[in-house]
PDB file of C-alpha atoms in Angstrom:
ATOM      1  CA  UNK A   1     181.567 129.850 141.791  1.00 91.00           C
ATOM      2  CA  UNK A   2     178.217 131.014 143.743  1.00 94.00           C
ATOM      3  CA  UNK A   3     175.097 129.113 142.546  1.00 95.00           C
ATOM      4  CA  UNK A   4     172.521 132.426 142.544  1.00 94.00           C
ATOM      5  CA  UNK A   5     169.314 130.305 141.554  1.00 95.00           C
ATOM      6  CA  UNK A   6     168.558 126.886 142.292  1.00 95.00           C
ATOM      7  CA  UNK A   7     165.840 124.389 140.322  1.00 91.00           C
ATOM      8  CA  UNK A   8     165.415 123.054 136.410  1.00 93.00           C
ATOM      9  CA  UNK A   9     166.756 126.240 134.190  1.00 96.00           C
ATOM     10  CA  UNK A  10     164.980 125.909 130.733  1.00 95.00           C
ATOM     11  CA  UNK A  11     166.971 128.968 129.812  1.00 96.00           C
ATOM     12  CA  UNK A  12     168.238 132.606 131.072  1.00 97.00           C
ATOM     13  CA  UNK A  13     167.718 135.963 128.802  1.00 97.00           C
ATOM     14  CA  UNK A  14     170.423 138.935 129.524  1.00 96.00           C
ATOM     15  CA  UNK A  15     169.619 142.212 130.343  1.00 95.00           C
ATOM     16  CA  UNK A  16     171.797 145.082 130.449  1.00 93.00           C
ATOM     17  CA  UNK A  17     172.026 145.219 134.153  1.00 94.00           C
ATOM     18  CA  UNK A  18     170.932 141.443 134.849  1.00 96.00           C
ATOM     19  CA  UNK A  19     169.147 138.304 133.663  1.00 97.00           C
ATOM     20  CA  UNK A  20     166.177 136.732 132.991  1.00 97.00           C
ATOM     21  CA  UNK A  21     165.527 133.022 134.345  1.00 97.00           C
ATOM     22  CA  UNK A  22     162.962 130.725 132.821  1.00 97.00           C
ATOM     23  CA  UNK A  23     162.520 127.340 135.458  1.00 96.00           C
ATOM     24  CA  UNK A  24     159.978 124.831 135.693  1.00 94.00           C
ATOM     25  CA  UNK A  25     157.997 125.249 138.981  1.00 90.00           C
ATOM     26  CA  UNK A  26     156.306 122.481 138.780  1.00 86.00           C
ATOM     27  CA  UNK A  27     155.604 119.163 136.371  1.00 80.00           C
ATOM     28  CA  UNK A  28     153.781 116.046 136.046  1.00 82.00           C
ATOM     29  CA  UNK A  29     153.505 113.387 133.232  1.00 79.00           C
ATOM     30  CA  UNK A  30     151.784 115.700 131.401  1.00 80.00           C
ATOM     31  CA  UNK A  31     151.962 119.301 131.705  1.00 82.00           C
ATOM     32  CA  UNK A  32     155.038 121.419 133.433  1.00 82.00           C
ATOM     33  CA  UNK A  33     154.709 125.257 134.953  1.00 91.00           C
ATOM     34  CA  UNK A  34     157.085 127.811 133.841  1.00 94.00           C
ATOM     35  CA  UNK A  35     157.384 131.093 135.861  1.00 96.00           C
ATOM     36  CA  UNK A  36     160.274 133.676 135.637  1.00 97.00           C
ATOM     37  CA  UNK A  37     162.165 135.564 137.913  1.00 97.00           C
ATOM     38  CA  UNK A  38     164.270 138.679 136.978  1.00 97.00           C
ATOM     39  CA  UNK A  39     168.229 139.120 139.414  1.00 96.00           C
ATOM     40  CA  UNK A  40     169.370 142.806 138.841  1.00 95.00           C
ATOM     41  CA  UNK A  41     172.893 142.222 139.543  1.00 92.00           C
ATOM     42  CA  UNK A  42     172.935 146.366 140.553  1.00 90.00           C
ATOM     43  CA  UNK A  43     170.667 146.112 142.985  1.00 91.00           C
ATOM     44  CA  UNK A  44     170.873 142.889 144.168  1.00 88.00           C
ATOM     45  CA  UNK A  45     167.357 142.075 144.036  1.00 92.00           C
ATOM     46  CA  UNK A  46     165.701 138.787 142.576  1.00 93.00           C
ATOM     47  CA  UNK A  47     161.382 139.185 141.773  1.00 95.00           C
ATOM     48  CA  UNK A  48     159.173 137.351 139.874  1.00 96.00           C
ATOM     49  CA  UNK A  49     158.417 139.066 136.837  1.00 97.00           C
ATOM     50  CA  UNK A  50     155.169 137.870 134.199  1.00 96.00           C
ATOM     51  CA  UNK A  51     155.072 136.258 130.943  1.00 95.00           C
ATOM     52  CA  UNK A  52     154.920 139.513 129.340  1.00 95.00           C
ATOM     53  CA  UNK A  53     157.967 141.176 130.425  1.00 96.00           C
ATOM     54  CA  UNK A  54     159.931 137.927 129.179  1.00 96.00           C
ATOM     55  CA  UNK A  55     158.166 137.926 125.761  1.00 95.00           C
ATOM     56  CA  UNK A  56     159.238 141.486 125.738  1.00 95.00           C
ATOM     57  CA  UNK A  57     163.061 140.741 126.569  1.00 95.00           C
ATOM     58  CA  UNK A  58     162.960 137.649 124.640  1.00 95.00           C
ATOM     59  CA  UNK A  59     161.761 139.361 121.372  1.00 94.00           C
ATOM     60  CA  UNK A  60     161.625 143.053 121.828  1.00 91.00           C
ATOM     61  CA  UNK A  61     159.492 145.998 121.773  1.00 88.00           C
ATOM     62  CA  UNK A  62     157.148 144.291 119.186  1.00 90.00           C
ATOM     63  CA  UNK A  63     156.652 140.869 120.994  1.00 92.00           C
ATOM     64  CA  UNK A  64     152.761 139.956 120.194  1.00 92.00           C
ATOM     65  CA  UNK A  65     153.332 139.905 117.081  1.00 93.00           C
ATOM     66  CA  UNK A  66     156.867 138.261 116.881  1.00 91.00           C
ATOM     67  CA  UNK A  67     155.510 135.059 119.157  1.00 90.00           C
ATOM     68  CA  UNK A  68     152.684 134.412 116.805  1.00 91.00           C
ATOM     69  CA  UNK A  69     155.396 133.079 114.376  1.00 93.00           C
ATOM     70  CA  UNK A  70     156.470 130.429 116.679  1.00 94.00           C
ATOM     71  CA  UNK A  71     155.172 127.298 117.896  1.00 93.00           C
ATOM     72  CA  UNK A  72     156.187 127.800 121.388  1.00 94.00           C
ATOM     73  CA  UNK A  73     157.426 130.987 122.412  1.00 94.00           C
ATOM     74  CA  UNK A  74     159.257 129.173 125.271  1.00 94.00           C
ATOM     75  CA  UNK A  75     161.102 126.480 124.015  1.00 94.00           C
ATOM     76  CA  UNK A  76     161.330 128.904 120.822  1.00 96.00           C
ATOM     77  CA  UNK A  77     164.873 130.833 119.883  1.00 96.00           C
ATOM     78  CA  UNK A  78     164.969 133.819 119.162  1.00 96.00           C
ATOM     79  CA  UNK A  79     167.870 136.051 118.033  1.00 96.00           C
ATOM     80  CA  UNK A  80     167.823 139.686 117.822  1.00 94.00           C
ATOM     81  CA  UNK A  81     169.931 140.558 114.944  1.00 92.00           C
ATOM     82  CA  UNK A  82     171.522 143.860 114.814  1.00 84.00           C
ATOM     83  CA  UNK A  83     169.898 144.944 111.816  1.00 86.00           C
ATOM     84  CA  UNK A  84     166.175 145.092 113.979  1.00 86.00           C
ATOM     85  CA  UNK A  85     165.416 142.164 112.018  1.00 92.00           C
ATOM     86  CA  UNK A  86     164.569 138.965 114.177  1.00 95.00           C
ATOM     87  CA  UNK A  87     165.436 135.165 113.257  1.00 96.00           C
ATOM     88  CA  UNK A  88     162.899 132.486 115.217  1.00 96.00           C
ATOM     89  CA  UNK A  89     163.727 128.891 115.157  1.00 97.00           C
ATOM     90  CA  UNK A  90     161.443 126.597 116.971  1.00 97.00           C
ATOM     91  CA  UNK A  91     162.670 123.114 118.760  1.00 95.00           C
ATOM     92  CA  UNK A  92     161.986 121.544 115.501  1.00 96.00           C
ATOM     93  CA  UNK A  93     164.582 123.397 113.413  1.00 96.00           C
ATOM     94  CA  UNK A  94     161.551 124.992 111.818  1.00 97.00           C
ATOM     95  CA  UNK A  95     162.902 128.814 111.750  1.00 97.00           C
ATOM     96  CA  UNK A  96     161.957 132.612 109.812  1.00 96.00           C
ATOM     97  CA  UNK A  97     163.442 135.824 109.572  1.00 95.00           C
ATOM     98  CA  UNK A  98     161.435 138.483 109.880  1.00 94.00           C
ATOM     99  CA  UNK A  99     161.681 142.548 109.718  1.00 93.00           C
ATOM    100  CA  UNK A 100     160.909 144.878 112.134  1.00 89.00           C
ATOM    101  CA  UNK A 101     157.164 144.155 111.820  1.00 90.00           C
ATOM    102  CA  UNK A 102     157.047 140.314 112.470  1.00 91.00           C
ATOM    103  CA  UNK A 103     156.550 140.085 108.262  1.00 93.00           C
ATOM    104  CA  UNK A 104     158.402 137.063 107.165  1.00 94.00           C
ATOM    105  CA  UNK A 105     161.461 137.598 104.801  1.00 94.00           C
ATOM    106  CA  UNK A 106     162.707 134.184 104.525  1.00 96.00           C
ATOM    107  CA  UNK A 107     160.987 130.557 106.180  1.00 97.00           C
ATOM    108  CA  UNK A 108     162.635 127.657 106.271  1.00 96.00           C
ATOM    109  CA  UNK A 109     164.743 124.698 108.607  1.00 95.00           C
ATOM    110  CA  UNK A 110     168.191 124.508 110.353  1.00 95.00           C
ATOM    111  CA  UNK A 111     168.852 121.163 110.160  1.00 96.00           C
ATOM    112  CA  UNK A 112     172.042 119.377 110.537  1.00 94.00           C
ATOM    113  CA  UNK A 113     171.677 115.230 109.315  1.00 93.00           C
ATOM    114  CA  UNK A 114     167.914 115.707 110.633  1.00 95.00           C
ATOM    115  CA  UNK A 115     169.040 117.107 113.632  1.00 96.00           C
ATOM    116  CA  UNK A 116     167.884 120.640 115.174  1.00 97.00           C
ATOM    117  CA  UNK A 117     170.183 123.094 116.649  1.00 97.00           C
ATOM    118  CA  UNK A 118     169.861 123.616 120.366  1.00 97.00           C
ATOM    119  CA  UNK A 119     171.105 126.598 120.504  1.00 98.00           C
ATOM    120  CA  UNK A 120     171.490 130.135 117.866  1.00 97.00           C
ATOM    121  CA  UNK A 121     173.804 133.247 118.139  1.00 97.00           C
ATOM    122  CA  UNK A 122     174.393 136.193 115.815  1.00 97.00           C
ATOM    123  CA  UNK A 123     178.499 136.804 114.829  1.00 96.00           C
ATOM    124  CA  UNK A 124     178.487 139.681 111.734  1.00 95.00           C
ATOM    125  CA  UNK A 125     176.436 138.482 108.938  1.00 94.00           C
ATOM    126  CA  UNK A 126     176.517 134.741 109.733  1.00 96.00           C
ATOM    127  CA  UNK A 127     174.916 132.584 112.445  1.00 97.00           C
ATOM    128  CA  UNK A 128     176.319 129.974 114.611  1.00 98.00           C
ATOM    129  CA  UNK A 129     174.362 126.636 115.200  1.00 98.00           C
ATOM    130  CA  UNK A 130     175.341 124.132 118.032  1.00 97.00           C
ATOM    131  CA  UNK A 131     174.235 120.222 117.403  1.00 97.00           C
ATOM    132  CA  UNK A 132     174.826 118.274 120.222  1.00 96.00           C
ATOM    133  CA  UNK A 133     173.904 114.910 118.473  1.00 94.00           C
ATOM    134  CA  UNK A 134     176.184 114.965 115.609  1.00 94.00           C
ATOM    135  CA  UNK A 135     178.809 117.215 117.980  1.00 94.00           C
ATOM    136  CA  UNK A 136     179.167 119.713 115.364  1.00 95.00           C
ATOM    137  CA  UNK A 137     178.791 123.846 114.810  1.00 96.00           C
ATOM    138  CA  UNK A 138     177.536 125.293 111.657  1.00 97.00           C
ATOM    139  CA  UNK A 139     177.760 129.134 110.591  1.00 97.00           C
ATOM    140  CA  UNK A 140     175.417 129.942 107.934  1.00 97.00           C
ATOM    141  CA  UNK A 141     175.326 132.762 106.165  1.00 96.00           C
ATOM    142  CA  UNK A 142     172.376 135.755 107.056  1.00 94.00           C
ATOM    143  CA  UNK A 143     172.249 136.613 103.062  1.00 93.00           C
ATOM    144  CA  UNK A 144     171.511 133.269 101.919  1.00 93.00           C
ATOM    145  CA  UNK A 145     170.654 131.038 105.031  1.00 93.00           C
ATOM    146  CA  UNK A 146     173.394 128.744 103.668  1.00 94.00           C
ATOM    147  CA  UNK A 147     175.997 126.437 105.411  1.00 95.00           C
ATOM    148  CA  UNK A 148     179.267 128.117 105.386  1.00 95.00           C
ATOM    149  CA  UNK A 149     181.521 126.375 107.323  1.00 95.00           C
ATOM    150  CA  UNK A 150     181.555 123.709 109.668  1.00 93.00           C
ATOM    151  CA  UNK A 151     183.617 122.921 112.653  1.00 92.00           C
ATOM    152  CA  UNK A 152     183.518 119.655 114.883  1.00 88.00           C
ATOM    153  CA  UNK A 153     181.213 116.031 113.510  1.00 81.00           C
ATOM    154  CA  UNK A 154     182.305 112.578 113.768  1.00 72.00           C
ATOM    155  CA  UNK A 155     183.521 110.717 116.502  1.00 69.00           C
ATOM    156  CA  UNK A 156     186.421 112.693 116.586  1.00 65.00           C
ATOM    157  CA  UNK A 157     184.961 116.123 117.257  1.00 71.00           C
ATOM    158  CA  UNK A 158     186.448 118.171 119.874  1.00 81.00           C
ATOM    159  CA  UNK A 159     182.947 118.944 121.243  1.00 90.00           C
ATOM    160  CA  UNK A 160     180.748 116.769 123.451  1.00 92.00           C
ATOM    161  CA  UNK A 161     176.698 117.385 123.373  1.00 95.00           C
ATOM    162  CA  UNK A 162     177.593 121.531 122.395  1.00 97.00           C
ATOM    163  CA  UNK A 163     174.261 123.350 123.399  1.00 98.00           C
ATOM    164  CA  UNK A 164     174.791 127.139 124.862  1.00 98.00           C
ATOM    165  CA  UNK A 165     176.193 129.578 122.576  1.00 98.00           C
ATOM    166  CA  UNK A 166     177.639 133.323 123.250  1.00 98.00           C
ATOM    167  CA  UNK A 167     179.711 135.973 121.336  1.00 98.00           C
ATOM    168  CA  UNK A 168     181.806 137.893 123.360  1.00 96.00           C
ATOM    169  CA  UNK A 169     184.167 139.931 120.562  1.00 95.00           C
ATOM    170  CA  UNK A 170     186.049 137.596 118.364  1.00 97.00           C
ATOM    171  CA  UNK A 171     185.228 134.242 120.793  1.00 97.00           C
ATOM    172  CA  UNK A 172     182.314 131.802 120.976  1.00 98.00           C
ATOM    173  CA  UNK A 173     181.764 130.420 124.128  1.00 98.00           C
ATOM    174  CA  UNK A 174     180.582 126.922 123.733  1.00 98.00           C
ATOM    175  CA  UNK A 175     178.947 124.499 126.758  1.00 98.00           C
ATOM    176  CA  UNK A 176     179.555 121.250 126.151  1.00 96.00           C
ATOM    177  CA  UNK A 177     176.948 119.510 128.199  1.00 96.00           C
ATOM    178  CA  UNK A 178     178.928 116.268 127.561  1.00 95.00           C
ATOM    179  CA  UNK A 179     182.213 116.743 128.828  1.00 95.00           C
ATOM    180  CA  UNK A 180     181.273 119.175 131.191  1.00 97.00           C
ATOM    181  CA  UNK A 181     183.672 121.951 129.883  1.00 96.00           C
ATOM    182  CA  UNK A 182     183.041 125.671 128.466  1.00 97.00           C
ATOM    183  CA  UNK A 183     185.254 126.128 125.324  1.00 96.00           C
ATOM    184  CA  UNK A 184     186.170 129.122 123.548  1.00 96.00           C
ATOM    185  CA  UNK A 185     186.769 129.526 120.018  1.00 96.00           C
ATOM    186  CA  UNK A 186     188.703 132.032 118.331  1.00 96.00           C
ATOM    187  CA  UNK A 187     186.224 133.181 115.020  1.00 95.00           C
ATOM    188  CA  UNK A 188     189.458 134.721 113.593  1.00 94.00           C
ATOM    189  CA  UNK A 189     191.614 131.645 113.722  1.00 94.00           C
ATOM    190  CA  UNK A 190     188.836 128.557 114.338  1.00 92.00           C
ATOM    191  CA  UNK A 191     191.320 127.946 117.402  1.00 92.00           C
ATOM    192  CA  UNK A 192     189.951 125.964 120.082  1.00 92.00           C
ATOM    193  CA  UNK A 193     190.506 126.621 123.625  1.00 94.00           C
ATOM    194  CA  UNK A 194     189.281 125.495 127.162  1.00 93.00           C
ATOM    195  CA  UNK A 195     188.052 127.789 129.615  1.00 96.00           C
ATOM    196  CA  UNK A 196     186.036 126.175 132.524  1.00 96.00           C
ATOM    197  CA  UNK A 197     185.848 122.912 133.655  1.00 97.00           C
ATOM    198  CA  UNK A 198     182.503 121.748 135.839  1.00 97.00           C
ATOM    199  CA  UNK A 199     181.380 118.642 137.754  1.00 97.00           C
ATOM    200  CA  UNK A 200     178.036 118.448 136.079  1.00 97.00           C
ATOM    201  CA  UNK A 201     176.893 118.889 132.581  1.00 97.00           C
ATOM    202  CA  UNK A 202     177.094 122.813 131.502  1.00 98.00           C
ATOM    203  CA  UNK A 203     174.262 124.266 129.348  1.00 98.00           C
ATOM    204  CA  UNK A 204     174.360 127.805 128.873  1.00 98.00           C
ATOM    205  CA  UNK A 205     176.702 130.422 129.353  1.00 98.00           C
ATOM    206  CA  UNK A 206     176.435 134.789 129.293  1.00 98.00           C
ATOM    207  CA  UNK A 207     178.162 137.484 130.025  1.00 97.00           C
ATOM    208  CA  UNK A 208     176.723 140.932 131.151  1.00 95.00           C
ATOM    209  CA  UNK A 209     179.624 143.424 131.535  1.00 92.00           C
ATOM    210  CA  UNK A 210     181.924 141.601 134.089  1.00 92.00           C
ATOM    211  CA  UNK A 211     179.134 138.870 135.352  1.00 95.00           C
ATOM    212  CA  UNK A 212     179.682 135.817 133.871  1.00 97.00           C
ATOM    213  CA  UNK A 213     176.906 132.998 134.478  1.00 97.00           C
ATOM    214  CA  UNK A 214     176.326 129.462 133.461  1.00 98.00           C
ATOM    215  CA  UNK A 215     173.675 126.950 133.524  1.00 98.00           C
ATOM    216  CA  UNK A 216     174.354 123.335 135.040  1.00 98.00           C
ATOM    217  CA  UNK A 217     171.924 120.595 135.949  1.00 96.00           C
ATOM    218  CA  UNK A 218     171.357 121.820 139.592  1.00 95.00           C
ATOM    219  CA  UNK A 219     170.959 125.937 138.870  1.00 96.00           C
ATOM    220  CA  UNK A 220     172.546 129.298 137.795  1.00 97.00           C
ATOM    221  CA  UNK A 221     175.826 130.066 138.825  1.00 97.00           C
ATOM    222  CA  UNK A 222     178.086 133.103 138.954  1.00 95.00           C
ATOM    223  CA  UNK A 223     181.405 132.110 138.195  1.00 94.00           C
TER     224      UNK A 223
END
């Protein structure tokens, strides 16, 4: 594992050939600095980038408008579904789908026993929802923003503070900032499986082509 960028990761976007980082550059009680850097993984070059190019990544070709429908187009989520349609959810659990021209076809909340997801990804017409709180995912369904199915809740649950989500095929990859382990989950099956174990709490995880990065307290790494 190679750590590739060191400091407080809010979150990273993927590119085709790359990522995106979002980091705190600097904070005090009251007020923290974001900046962004951009690694191209082809070149091997790492640059600063501005807040418009990640706007742009973040919610595509149509960004002004699509950030005017969040509260905070930072801490926001944002999911590109593969429709061209977009699905916001702020840190709240306050969330919209819109079309293609930031015009709201549903508003509403993701909330799971008052908690907010921390983290949203697309799989066919369904999302997934982590909740680290209540240890618990949630697919709802894209037609009717209903709870389908539910896997994980109570002190039981085989997950541990899940936060990062990713579809790669038929598995979600799911960080578990609690136990420190990236799980996999077979959305054919519901099969649970481990897949990396880490020494510090693991918040994000993506894969771009055969890169695979995570998130952990002290940085990015490239596993």
């Amino acid at each position: 594992m190679k750590r590739v960028f060191a400091g407080e990761i809010l979150h990273i976007l993927p590119l085709p050939n790359g990522i995106i980082i979002a980091y705190i550059a600097e904070k005090n009680e009251t007020r923290a600095n974001v900046n962004y850097k951009m690694i191209n993984f082809d070149e091997g070059t790492v640059m600063n980038i501005t807040t418009s190019i990640y706007r742009l990544s973040k919610f595509g070709s149509n960004y002004q408008s699509f950030q005017m429908q969040v509260l905070n187009y930072v801490t926001c989520r944002a999911v590109l579904l593969s429709n061209g349609k977009v699905f916001v959810m702020d840190a709240n659990g306050s969330a919209k789908l819109l079309d293609d021209g930031a015009r709201t076809e549903w508003v509403g909340s993701l909330l799971y026993r008052g908690e907010a997801p921390a983290d949203l990804v697309q799989y066919g017409a369904a999302l997934w929802a982590s909740f680290p709180e209540s240890g618990v995912l949630v697919r709802y369904s894209l037609h009717t923003m209903r709870e389908e199915l539910r896997i994980g809740g109570g002190r039981a649950s085989t997950f541990s503070r899940p936060e990062g989500l990713w579809v790669d095929g038929d598995k979600l990859m799911v960080c578990n900032a609690g136990s420190h382990k990236l799980w996999q989950v077979d959305l054919k099956s519901y099969a649970v499986t481990d897949y990396e174990q880490f020494e510090e709490p693991v918040h994000q995880y993506v894969k771009i082509g055969d890169y695979e990065l995570v998130v952990l307290d002290s940085g990015v790494y490239l596993l």
